[in-house]
Amino acid sequence: MNKTDFEIKELTLKNYILALIVFILFAIAVLVILIALPYLFFLLLKILFLGIEFTILFVVVFWIVIVILLWILKLTNLM
């Protein structure tokens, strides 16, 4: 048998369902990280500023600041 000859398996409904489950679990993991990182930062800030509240605005502002900082680092060639 030649090295370039390999068997191609037919994709079944089971394969597609398994891929969908993996995709959904990956999406959940990404969403958890998107919320957990700002929450960790919030808990650290809560020590200094007692009146701060964890809202959706806090999460959005957190990620905007992170993207801006990464963009600035990229522009200054530090990354």
mmCIF file of C-alpha atoms in Angstrom:
data_model
loop_
_atom_site.group_PDB
_atom_site.id
_atom_site.type_symbol
_atom_site.label_atom_id
_atom_site.label_comp_id
_atom_site.label_asym_id
_atom_site.label_seq_id
_atom_site.Cartn_x
_atom_site.Cartn_y
_atom_site.Cartn_z
ATOM 1 C CA MET A 1 0.000 0.000 0.000
ATOM 2 C CA ASN A 2 1.310 3.409 -0.980
ATOM 3 C CA LYS A 3 1.774 6.157 1.625
ATOM 4 C CA THR A 4 -0.542 8.474 -0.290
ATOM 5 C CA ASP A 5 -3.365 5.922 -0.334
ATOM 6 C CA PHE A 6 -5.550 6.346 2.726
ATOM 7 C CA GLU A 7 -9.073 5.492 3.531
ATOM 8 C CA ILE A 8 -11.689 8.257 3.564
ATOM 9 C CA LYS A 9 -14.528 7.650 5.996
ATOM 10 C CA GLU A 10 -18.009 8.859 5.288
ATOM 11 C CA LEU A 11 -19.251 11.561 7.638
ATOM 12 C CA THR A 12 -22.348 10.419 9.426
ATOM 13 C CA LEU A 13 -24.943 12.217 11.494
ATOM 14 C CA LYS A 14 -23.070 11.031 14.595
ATOM 15 C CA ASN A 15 -19.962 12.912 13.452
ATOM 16 C CA TYR A 16 -21.918 16.114 12.891
ATOM 17 C CA ILE A 17 -23.645 15.873 16.273
ATOM 18 C CA LEU A 18 -20.317 15.271 17.992
ATOM 19 C CA ALA A 19 -18.806 18.284 16.202
ATOM 20 C CA LEU A 20 -21.793 20.409 17.243
ATOM 21 C CA ILE A 21 -21.403 19.356 20.884
ATOM 22 C CA VAL A 22 -17.683 20.191 20.807
ATOM 23 C CA PHE A 23 -18.449 23.561 19.223
ATOM 24 C CA ILE A 24 -21.089 24.370 21.858
ATOM 25 C CA LEU A 25 -18.723 23.417 24.693
ATOM 26 C CA PHE A 26 -15.991 25.578 23.173
ATOM 27 C CA ALA A 27 -18.417 28.510 22.857
ATOM 28 C CA ILE A 28 -19.429 28.131 26.502
ATOM 29 C CA ALA A 29 -15.776 28.082 27.561
ATOM 30 C CA VAL A 30 -15.082 31.271 25.595
ATOM 31 C CA LEU A 31 -18.082 33.024 27.143
ATOM 32 C CA VAL A 32 -16.998 31.972 30.631
ATOM 33 C CA ILE A 33 -13.527 33.413 30.024
ATOM 34 C CA LEU A 34 -14.993 36.635 28.610
ATOM 35 C CA ILE A 35 -16.891 37.134 31.863
ATOM 36 C CA ALA A 36 -14.425 35.601 34.354
ATOM 37 C CA LEU A 37 -11.452 37.830 33.485
ATOM 38 C CA PRO A 38 -13.298 41.116 34.066
ATOM 39 C CA TYR A 39 -14.823 39.652 37.241
ATOM 40 C CA LEU A 40 -11.362 38.823 38.563
ATOM 41 C CA PHE A 41 -10.262 42.385 37.812
ATOM 42 C CA PHE A 42 -13.453 43.651 39.478
ATOM 43 C CA LEU A 43 -12.687 41.684 42.643
ATOM 44 C CA LEU A 44 -9.217 43.213 42.766
ATOM 45 C CA LEU A 45 -10.677 46.710 42.296
ATOM 46 C CA LYS A 46 -13.342 46.036 44.926
ATOM 47 C CA ILE A 47 -10.579 46.068 47.548
ATOM 48 C CA LEU A 48 -9.704 49.672 46.656
ATOM 49 C CA PHE A 49 -13.093 51.051 45.621
ATOM 50 C CA LEU A 50 -15.930 49.683 47.739
ATOM 51 C CA GLY A 51 -18.700 51.442 45.805
ATOM 52 C CA ILE A 52 -17.936 49.792 42.463
ATOM 53 C CA GLU A 53 -20.522 47.393 40.996
ATOM 54 C CA PHE A 54 -20.109 44.553 38.503
ATOM 55 C CA THR A 55 -22.365 45.338 35.547
ATOM 56 C CA ILE A 56 -22.397 44.655 31.829
ATOM 57 C CA LEU A 57 -20.953 48.133 31.360
ATOM 58 C CA PHE A 58 -17.953 47.124 33.461
ATOM 59 C CA VAL A 59 -17.374 44.066 31.233
ATOM 60 C CA VAL A 60 -17.681 46.083 28.014
ATOM 61 C CA VAL A 61 -15.379 48.845 29.226
ATOM 62 C CA PHE A 62 -12.872 46.261 30.462
ATOM 63 C CA TRP A 63 -12.625 44.600 27.040
ATOM 64 C CA ILE A 64 -12.494 47.950 25.225
ATOM 65 C CA VAL A 65 -9.570 49.003 27.415
ATOM 66 C CA ILE A 66 -7.817 45.656 26.856
ATOM 67 C CA VAL A 67 -8.217 45.943 23.069
ATOM 68 C CA ILE A 68 -6.930 49.535 23.089
ATOM 69 C CA LEU A 69 -3.915 48.552 25.208
ATOM 70 C CA LEU A 70 -3.104 45.635 22.926
ATOM 71 C CA TRP A 71 -3.466 47.896 19.877
ATOM 72 C CA ILE A 72 -1.089 50.469 21.404
ATOM 73 C CA LEU A 73 1.426 47.736 22.257
ATOM 74 C CA LYS A 74 1.192 46.440 18.699
ATOM 75 C CA LEU A 75 1.755 49.932 17.277
ATOM 76 C CA THR A 76 4.793 50.487 19.488
ATOM 77 C CA ASN A 77 6.167 47.056 18.485
ATOM 78 C CA LEU A 78 6.317 45.857 22.085
ATOM 79 C CA MET A 79 4.325 42.727 21.225
#
